[in-house]
Amino acid sequence: MDYGNRASHRLLTRADEMGSTVCHTVVNAGTESYLQYSNHLEVYDCIVGSGEIEVADGTV
């Protein structure tokens, strides 16, 4: 799926009945995203380049 500043491909979904999902997401350099997940835990792994995550309390 194309979200404007990133493209995401779901590799493992709810339909696979594994209890989690796995996505490969490529984020365009120099962009920001506001993401809020209230129903699950989100885990990120940066493979190439660098990035940072800022949580709601301002912690980076």
PDB file of C-alpha atoms in Angstrom:
ATOM      1  CA  MET A   1       0.000   0.000   0.000  1.00  0.00           C
ATOM      2  CA  ASP A   2       1.232   3.503  -0.781  1.00  0.00           C
ATOM      3  CA  TYR A   3       0.716   6.007   2.045  1.00  0.00           C
ATOM      4  CA  GLY A   4       2.343   9.051   0.378  1.00  0.00           C
ATOM      5  CA  ASN A   5       5.614   9.106   2.310  1.00  0.00           C
ATOM      6  CA  ARG A   6       5.976   5.352   2.693  1.00  0.00           C
ATOM      7  CA  ALA A   7       5.025   2.089   1.044  1.00  0.00           C
ATOM      8  CA  SER A   8       4.107  -0.957   3.118  1.00  0.00           C
ATOM      9  CA  HIS A   9       3.740  -4.611   2.170  1.00  0.00           C
ATOM     10  CA  ARG A  10       2.059  -6.998   4.581  1.00  0.00           C
ATOM     11  CA  LEU A  11       3.925 -10.281   4.796  1.00  0.00           C
ATOM     12  CA  LEU A  12       2.021 -11.937   7.637  1.00  0.00           C
ATOM     13  CA  THR A  13      -1.557 -10.918   8.445  1.00  0.00           C
ATOM     14  CA  ARG A  14      -4.390 -11.761  10.836  1.00  0.00           C
ATOM     15  CA  ALA A  15      -5.629 -14.282   8.261  1.00  0.00           C
ATOM     16  CA  ASP A  16      -2.443 -16.313   8.847  1.00  0.00           C
ATOM     17  CA  GLU A  17      -3.610 -16.877  12.464  1.00  0.00           C
ATOM     18  CA  MET A  18      -0.114 -16.456  13.958  1.00  0.00           C
ATOM     19  CA  GLY A  19      -1.125 -13.870  16.577  1.00  0.00           C
ATOM     20  CA  SER A  20       0.856 -11.045  14.987  1.00  0.00           C
ATOM     21  CA  THR A  21       1.464  -9.297  11.690  1.00  0.00           C
ATOM     22  CA  VAL A  22       4.710  -8.559   9.862  1.00  0.00           C
ATOM     23  CA  CYS A  23       5.111  -5.709   7.389  1.00  0.00           C
ATOM     24  CA  HIS A  24       7.983  -4.455   5.263  1.00  0.00           C
ATOM     25  CA  THR A  25       7.721  -0.671   5.095  1.00  0.00           C
ATOM     26  CA  VAL A  26       9.964   1.699   3.150  1.00  0.00           C
ATOM     27  CA  VAL A  27       9.801   5.303   4.397  1.00  0.00           C
ATOM     28  CA  ASN A  28      10.880   8.159   2.121  1.00  0.00           C
ATOM     29  CA  ALA A  29      13.932  10.040   3.417  1.00  0.00           C
ATOM     30  CA  GLY A  30      13.292  13.349   5.158  1.00  0.00           C
ATOM     31  CA  THR A  31       9.613  12.701   5.888  1.00  0.00           C
ATOM     32  CA  GLU A  32       7.619  12.491   9.109  1.00  0.00           C
ATOM     33  CA  SER A  33       4.611  10.367  10.007  1.00  0.00           C
ATOM     34  CA  TYR A  34       2.159  10.709  12.869  1.00  0.00           C
ATOM     35  CA  LEU A  35       1.108   7.202  13.845  1.00  0.00           C
ATOM     36  CA  GLN A  36      -1.027   6.172  16.798  1.00  0.00           C
ATOM     37  CA  TYR A  37      -1.706   2.572  17.702  1.00  0.00           C
ATOM     38  CA  SER A  38      -3.960   2.045  20.701  1.00  0.00           C
ATOM     39  CA  ASN A  39      -4.782  -1.623  20.132  1.00  0.00           C
ATOM     40  CA  HIS A  40      -1.377  -3.209  19.634  1.00  0.00           C
ATOM     41  CA  LEU A  41       2.366  -2.933  20.179  1.00  0.00           C
ATOM     42  CA  GLU A  42       4.426  -1.654  17.256  1.00  0.00           C
ATOM     43  CA  VAL A  43       8.053  -2.747  16.733  1.00  0.00           C
ATOM     44  CA  TYR A  44      10.454  -1.090  14.281  1.00  0.00           C
ATOM     45  CA  ASP A  45      13.784  -2.198  12.829  1.00  0.00           C
ATOM     46  CA  CYS A  46      15.717   0.237  10.635  1.00  0.00           C
ATOM     47  CA  ILE A  47      17.689  -1.780   8.082  1.00  0.00           C
ATOM     48  CA  VAL A  48      19.199   1.038   5.979  1.00  0.00           C
ATOM     49  CA  GLY A  49      19.761   4.678   6.945  1.00  0.00           C
ATOM     50  CA  SER A  50      18.642   6.129  10.250  1.00  0.00           C
ATOM     51  CA  GLY A  51      15.515   7.431  11.878  1.00  0.00           C
ATOM     52  CA  GLU A  52      14.010   8.217  15.227  1.00  0.00           C
ATOM     53  CA  ILE A  53      10.737   7.603  16.980  1.00  0.00           C
ATOM     54  CA  GLU A  54       9.175  10.157  19.302  1.00  0.00           C
ATOM     55  CA  VAL A  55       6.562   8.844  21.713  1.00  0.00           C
ATOM     56  CA  ALA A  56       3.581  10.884  22.921  1.00  0.00           C
ATOM     57  CA  ASP A  57       5.423  12.191  26.022  1.00  0.00           C
ATOM     58  CA  GLY A  58       8.189  13.676  23.841  1.00  0.00           C
ATOM     59  CA  THR A  59      10.775  10.973  24.510  1.00  0.00           C
ATOM     60  CA  VAL A  60      12.905  10.309  21.407  1.00  0.00           C
TER      61      VAL A  60
END
